[in-house]
């Protein structure tokens, strides 16, 4: 079950890489940058291990455990209520501005073995989607080649990436 205490967990840590996320049961980790030359994956592994160890330590002080997963399979609709949003003005403003721009509620439709059709009046379901992202800085003259390479790599990476086969109890 999600622990809706990201502010308390963050307060229990002094790691500047940790920050609040959209929903109260998520934290974000921003690793330090590194160059691609040398051993960038060694650096990435060390950074992840350190950040996760600190996050685990801080979560334990609040009775929680850390799970690194895209979508938590035990989420329920009640975990995605308006009061599940981290209470920061920027998150509330983001939700409100997107809703105003759309001029409609947020409809979620997923076709699978069990069809899921739900509607929210705010952005909270987006908080169920977490991700692992790598950002690459490039000189303008290198951008198109790197962008095209990233596009080619996306399909095989997605093919081997794992995520929960369920969302809100639906397959």
PDB file of C-alpha atoms in Angstrom:
ATOM      1  CA  UNK A   1       0.000   0.000   0.000  1.00  0.00           C
ATOM      2  CA  UNK A   2       1.264   3.492  -0.739  1.00  0.00           C
ATOM      3  CA  UNK A   3       2.503   5.588   2.174  1.00  0.00           C
ATOM      4  CA  UNK A   4       1.206   9.126   1.619  1.00  0.00           C
ATOM      5  CA  UNK A   5       4.014  10.748   3.608  1.00  0.00           C
ATOM      6  CA  UNK A   6       6.503  12.012   1.040  1.00  0.00           C
ATOM      7  CA  UNK A   7       6.951  15.305   2.918  1.00  0.00           C
ATOM      8  CA  UNK A   8       7.823  13.506   6.157  1.00  0.00           C
ATOM      9  CA  UNK A   9      10.203  11.168   4.334  1.00  0.00           C
ATOM     10  CA  UNK A  10      11.889  14.114   2.620  1.00  0.00           C
ATOM     11  CA  UNK A  11      12.174  15.914   5.970  1.00  0.00           C
ATOM     12  CA  UNK A  12      13.883  12.820   7.406  1.00  0.00           C
ATOM     13  CA  UNK A  13      16.579  13.087   4.736  1.00  0.00           C
ATOM     14  CA  UNK A  14      19.256  15.672   4.063  1.00  0.00           C
ATOM     15  CA  UNK A  15      19.970  14.340   0.549  1.00  0.00           C
ATOM     16  CA  UNK A  16      19.635  17.224  -1.936  1.00  0.00           C
ATOM     17  CA  UNK A  17      18.934  14.729  -4.753  1.00  0.00           C
ATOM     18  CA  UNK A  18      15.508  13.946  -3.298  1.00  0.00           C
ATOM     19  CA  UNK A  19      12.474  16.108  -3.997  1.00  0.00           C
ATOM     20  CA  UNK A  20       8.689  15.923  -3.812  1.00  0.00           C
ATOM     21  CA  UNK A  21       6.589  14.514  -6.614  1.00  0.00           C
ATOM     22  CA  UNK A  22       2.963  15.052  -7.684  1.00  0.00           C
ATOM     23  CA  UNK A  23       1.399  12.539  -5.298  1.00  0.00           C
ATOM     24  CA  UNK A  24       2.083  12.212  -1.591  1.00  0.00           C
ATOM     25  CA  UNK A  25       3.410   8.657  -1.939  1.00  0.00           C
ATOM     26  CA  UNK A  26       6.092   9.489  -4.519  1.00  0.00           C
ATOM     27  CA  UNK A  27       9.523  11.059  -4.290  1.00  0.00           C
ATOM     28  CA  UNK A  28      11.800  12.036  -7.129  1.00  0.00           C
ATOM     29  CA  UNK A  29      15.540  11.460  -7.202  1.00  0.00           C
ATOM     30  CA  UNK A  30      17.685  13.690  -9.375  1.00  0.00           C
ATOM     31  CA  UNK A  31      21.114  12.189  -9.784  1.00  0.00           C
ATOM     32  CA  UNK A  32      24.250  14.212 -10.361  1.00  0.00           C
ATOM     33  CA  UNK A  33      25.302  14.615 -13.953  1.00  0.00           C
ATOM     34  CA  UNK A  34      28.238  12.820 -15.492  1.00  0.00           C
ATOM     35  CA  UNK A  35      30.026  12.673 -18.815  1.00  0.00           C
ATOM     36  CA  UNK A  36      29.354   9.868 -21.264  1.00  0.00           C
ATOM     37  CA  UNK A  37      33.074   9.211 -21.599  1.00  0.00           C
ATOM     38  CA  UNK A  38      34.759   6.853 -19.181  1.00  0.00           C
ATOM     39  CA  UNK A  39      32.400   4.771 -17.036  1.00  0.00           C
ATOM     40  CA  UNK A  40      29.061   6.623 -17.010  1.00  0.00           C
ATOM     41  CA  UNK A  41      27.051   3.537 -16.048  1.00  0.00           C
ATOM     42  CA  UNK A  42      29.311   2.940 -13.047  1.00  0.00           C
ATOM     43  CA  UNK A  43      28.605   6.517 -11.954  1.00  0.00           C
ATOM     44  CA  UNK A  44      24.873   6.020 -12.533  1.00  0.00           C
ATOM     45  CA  UNK A  45      24.813   2.786 -10.543  1.00  0.00           C
ATOM     46  CA  UNK A  46      26.696   4.348  -7.625  1.00  0.00           C
ATOM     47  CA  UNK A  47      24.387   7.387  -7.629  1.00  0.00           C
ATOM     48  CA  UNK A  48      21.265   5.223  -7.712  1.00  0.00           C
ATOM     49  CA  UNK A  49      22.531   2.937  -4.959  1.00  0.00           C
ATOM     50  CA  UNK A  50      23.393   5.895  -2.716  1.00  0.00           C
ATOM     51  CA  UNK A  51      20.126   7.736  -3.335  1.00  0.00           C
ATOM     52  CA  UNK A  52      18.001   4.619  -2.840  1.00  0.00           C
ATOM     53  CA  UNK A  53      19.836   3.715   0.368  1.00  0.00           C
ATOM     54  CA  UNK A  54      19.144   7.185   1.745  1.00  0.00           C
ATOM     55  CA  UNK A  55      15.535   7.085   0.605  1.00  0.00           C
ATOM     56  CA  UNK A  56      15.089   3.655   2.237  1.00  0.00           C
ATOM     57  CA  UNK A  57      16.605   4.943   5.482  1.00  0.00           C
ATOM     58  CA  UNK A  58      14.372   8.030   5.514  1.00  0.00           C
ATOM     59  CA  UNK A  59      11.234   6.044   4.594  1.00  0.00           C
ATOM     60  CA  UNK A  60      11.898   3.572   7.407  1.00  0.00           C
ATOM     61  CA  UNK A  61      11.756   6.425   9.937  1.00  0.00           C
ATOM     62  CA  UNK A  62       8.146   6.932   8.809  1.00  0.00           C
ATOM     63  CA  UNK A  63       7.256   3.239   8.752  1.00  0.00           C
ATOM     64  CA  UNK A  64       7.632   2.919   4.995  1.00  0.00           C
ATOM     65  CA  UNK A  65       9.606   0.986   2.427  1.00  0.00           C
ATOM     66  CA  UNK A  66      10.769   2.078  -1.009  1.00  0.00           C
ATOM     67  CA  UNK A  67       9.572   0.379  -4.166  1.00  0.00           C
ATOM     68  CA  UNK A  68      11.095   1.292  -7.513  1.00  0.00           C
ATOM     69  CA  UNK A  69       8.300   0.547  -9.948  1.00  0.00           C
ATOM     70  CA  UNK A  70       6.518   2.377 -12.729  1.00  0.00           C
ATOM     71  CA  UNK A  71       2.953   1.791 -11.495  1.00  0.00           C
ATOM     72  CA  UNK A  72       2.285   0.324  -8.074  1.00  0.00           C
ATOM     73  CA  UNK A  73       0.000  -2.688  -8.733  1.00  0.00           C
ATOM     74  CA  UNK A  74      -1.803  -2.272  -5.403  1.00  0.00           C
ATOM     75  CA  UNK A  75      -3.079   1.252  -6.147  1.00  0.00           C
ATOM     76  CA  UNK A  76      -6.789   1.806  -5.639  1.00  0.00           C
ATOM     77  CA  UNK A  77      -8.978   4.636  -6.885  1.00  0.00           C
ATOM     78  CA  UNK A  78      -9.023   5.981  -3.315  1.00  0.00           C
ATOM     79  CA  UNK A  79      -5.245   6.448  -3.493  1.00  0.00           C
ATOM     80  CA  UNK A  80      -5.749   8.939  -6.327  1.00  0.00           C
ATOM     81  CA  UNK A  81      -8.079  11.424  -4.615  1.00  0.00           C
ATOM     82  CA  UNK A  82      -7.569  15.175  -4.743  1.00  0.00           C
ATOM     83  CA  UNK A  83      -6.055  15.121  -1.231  1.00  0.00           C
ATOM     84  CA  UNK A  84      -3.473  12.585  -2.478  1.00  0.00           C
ATOM     85  CA  UNK A  85      -1.730  15.395  -4.333  1.00  0.00           C
ATOM     86  CA  UNK A  86       1.372  16.768  -2.654  1.00  0.00           C
ATOM     87  CA  UNK A  87       0.274  20.029  -1.088  1.00  0.00           C
ATOM     88  CA  UNK A  88       2.458  22.387  -3.087  1.00  0.00           C
ATOM     89  CA  UNK A  89       1.062  25.332  -5.030  1.00  0.00           C
ATOM     90  CA  UNK A  90       2.852  24.279  -8.204  1.00  0.00           C
ATOM     91  CA  UNK A  91       1.108  20.900  -8.335  1.00  0.00           C
ATOM     92  CA  UNK A  92      -2.327  22.385  -7.673  1.00  0.00           C
ATOM     93  CA  UNK A  93      -1.680  25.132 -10.256  1.00  0.00           C
ATOM     94  CA  UNK A  94      -0.522  22.570 -12.810  1.00  0.00           C
ATOM     95  CA  UNK A  95      -3.648  20.473 -12.340  1.00  0.00           C
ATOM     96  CA  UNK A  96      -5.934  23.484 -12.489  1.00  0.00           C
ATOM     97  CA  UNK A  97      -4.287  25.043 -15.555  1.00  0.00           C
ATOM     98  CA  UNK A  98      -4.364  21.781 -17.542  1.00  0.00           C
ATOM     99  CA  UNK A  99      -8.017  21.219 -16.652  1.00  0.00           C
ATOM    100  CA  UNK A 100      -8.906  24.783 -17.647  1.00  0.00           C
ATOM    101  CA  UNK A 101      -7.047  24.411 -20.929  1.00  0.00           C
ATOM    102  CA  UNK A 102      -8.778  21.110 -21.674  1.00  0.00           C
ATOM    103  CA  UNK A 103     -12.165  22.480 -20.541  1.00  0.00           C
ATOM    104  CA  UNK A 104     -13.037  18.964 -19.403  1.00  0.00           C
ATOM    105  CA  UNK A 105     -12.345  16.330 -16.793  1.00  0.00           C
ATOM    106  CA  UNK A 106      -9.526  13.837 -17.272  1.00  0.00           C
ATOM    107  CA  UNK A 107     -10.819  10.658 -18.911  1.00  0.00           C
ATOM    108  CA  UNK A 108      -8.748   7.525 -18.526  1.00  0.00           C
ATOM    109  CA  UNK A 109      -9.444   4.615 -20.875  1.00  0.00           C
ATOM    110  CA  UNK A 110      -7.306   1.488 -20.905  1.00  0.00           C
ATOM    111  CA  UNK A 111      -8.215  -1.527 -23.002  1.00  0.00           C
ATOM    112  CA  UNK A 112      -6.907  -4.849 -21.759  1.00  0.00           C
ATOM    113  CA  UNK A 113      -8.348  -8.057 -20.427  1.00  0.00           C
ATOM    114  CA  UNK A 114     -10.400  -5.838 -18.093  1.00  0.00           C
ATOM    115  CA  UNK A 115     -11.494  -2.545 -19.620  1.00  0.00           C
ATOM    116  CA  UNK A 116     -10.965   0.490 -17.420  1.00  0.00           C
ATOM    117  CA  UNK A 117     -12.926   3.707 -17.981  1.00  0.00           C
ATOM    118  CA  UNK A 118     -12.720   6.343 -15.272  1.00  0.00           C
ATOM    119  CA  UNK A 119     -12.946  10.121 -14.981  1.00  0.00           C
ATOM    120  CA  UNK A 120     -11.156  12.491 -12.612  1.00  0.00           C
ATOM    121  CA  UNK A 121     -11.577  16.207 -12.135  1.00  0.00           C
ATOM    122  CA  UNK A 122      -7.880  16.733 -11.452  1.00  0.00           C
ATOM    123  CA  UNK A 123      -4.457  15.467 -12.452  1.00  0.00           C
ATOM    124  CA  UNK A 124      -3.963  12.914  -9.656  1.00  0.00           C
ATOM    125  CA  UNK A 125      -4.055   9.772 -11.877  1.00  0.00           C
ATOM    126  CA  UNK A 126      -0.928  11.097 -13.597  1.00  0.00           C
ATOM    127  CA  UNK A 127       0.886  10.592 -10.295  1.00  0.00           C
ATOM    128  CA  UNK A 128       0.482   6.839 -10.719  1.00  0.00           C
ATOM    129  CA  UNK A 129       2.879   7.048 -13.675  1.00  0.00           C
ATOM    130  CA  UNK A 130       6.448   7.172 -12.495  1.00  0.00           C
ATOM    131  CA  UNK A 131       9.467   6.810 -14.688  1.00  0.00           C
ATOM    132  CA  UNK A 132      13.194   6.509 -15.003  1.00  0.00           C
ATOM    133  CA  UNK A 133      14.539   9.232 -17.252  1.00  0.00           C
ATOM    134  CA  UNK A 134      17.972   9.959 -18.609  1.00  0.00           C
ATOM    135  CA  UNK A 135      18.599  13.507 -19.813  1.00  0.00           C
ATOM    136  CA  UNK A 136      21.386  14.161 -22.253  1.00  0.00           C
ATOM    137  CA  UNK A 137      22.965  17.531 -22.924  1.00  0.00           C
ATOM    138  CA  UNK A 138      24.132  17.990 -26.477  1.00  0.00           C
ATOM    139  CA  UNK A 139      25.626  20.683 -28.614  1.00  0.00           C
ATOM    140  CA  UNK A 140      23.148  21.980 -31.213  1.00  0.00           C
ATOM    141  CA  UNK A 141      25.177  20.455 -34.044  1.00  0.00           C
ATOM    142  CA  UNK A 142      24.900  16.986 -32.407  1.00  0.00           C
ATOM    143  CA  UNK A 143      21.226  17.177 -31.535  1.00  0.00           C
ATOM    144  CA  UNK A 144      19.645  15.596 -34.614  1.00  0.00           C
ATOM    145  CA  UNK A 145      21.981  12.566 -34.598  1.00  0.00           C
ATOM    146  CA  UNK A 146      21.449  12.001 -30.861  1.00  0.00           C
ATOM    147  CA  UNK A 147      17.691  12.501 -31.168  1.00  0.00           C
ATOM    148  CA  UNK A 148      17.489   9.965 -34.009  1.00  0.00           C
ATOM    149  CA  UNK A 149      19.592   7.469 -32.040  1.00  0.00           C
ATOM    150  CA  UNK A 150      17.284   7.882 -29.042  1.00  0.00           C
ATOM    151  CA  UNK A 151      14.257   7.232 -31.247  1.00  0.00           C
ATOM    152  CA  UNK A 152      15.851   4.040 -32.556  1.00  0.00           C
ATOM    153  CA  UNK A 153      16.663   2.870 -29.025  1.00  0.00           C
ATOM    154  CA  UNK A 154      13.210   3.583 -27.594  1.00  0.00           C
ATOM    155  CA  UNK A 155      11.363   0.548 -28.991  1.00  0.00           C
ATOM    156  CA  UNK A 156      13.820  -2.118 -27.785  1.00  0.00           C
ATOM    157  CA  UNK A 157      14.143  -0.421 -24.386  1.00  0.00           C
ATOM    158  CA  UNK A 158      10.364  -0.381 -23.973  1.00  0.00           C
ATOM    159  CA  UNK A 159      10.198  -4.010 -25.077  1.00  0.00           C
ATOM    160  CA  UNK A 160      12.404  -5.117 -22.185  1.00  0.00           C
ATOM    161  CA  UNK A 161      11.130  -2.625 -19.596  1.00  0.00           C
ATOM    162  CA  UNK A 162       8.827  -4.005 -16.960  1.00  0.00           C
ATOM    163  CA  UNK A 163       5.816  -2.443 -15.361  1.00  0.00           C
ATOM    164  CA  UNK A 164       2.796  -3.551 -13.428  1.00  0.00           C
ATOM    165  CA  UNK A 165       0.343  -5.584 -15.486  1.00  0.00           C
ATOM    166  CA  UNK A 166      -2.501  -4.107 -13.435  1.00  0.00           C
ATOM    167  CA  UNK A 167      -3.868  -0.658 -12.673  1.00  0.00           C
ATOM    168  CA  UNK A 168      -6.698  -0.051 -10.217  1.00  0.00           C
ATOM    169  CA  UNK A 169      -7.302  -3.780 -10.050  1.00  0.00           C
ATOM    170  CA  UNK A 170      -7.734  -4.161 -13.801  1.00  0.00           C
ATOM    171  CA  UNK A 171      -5.547  -6.199 -16.147  1.00  0.00           C
TER     172      UNK A 171
END
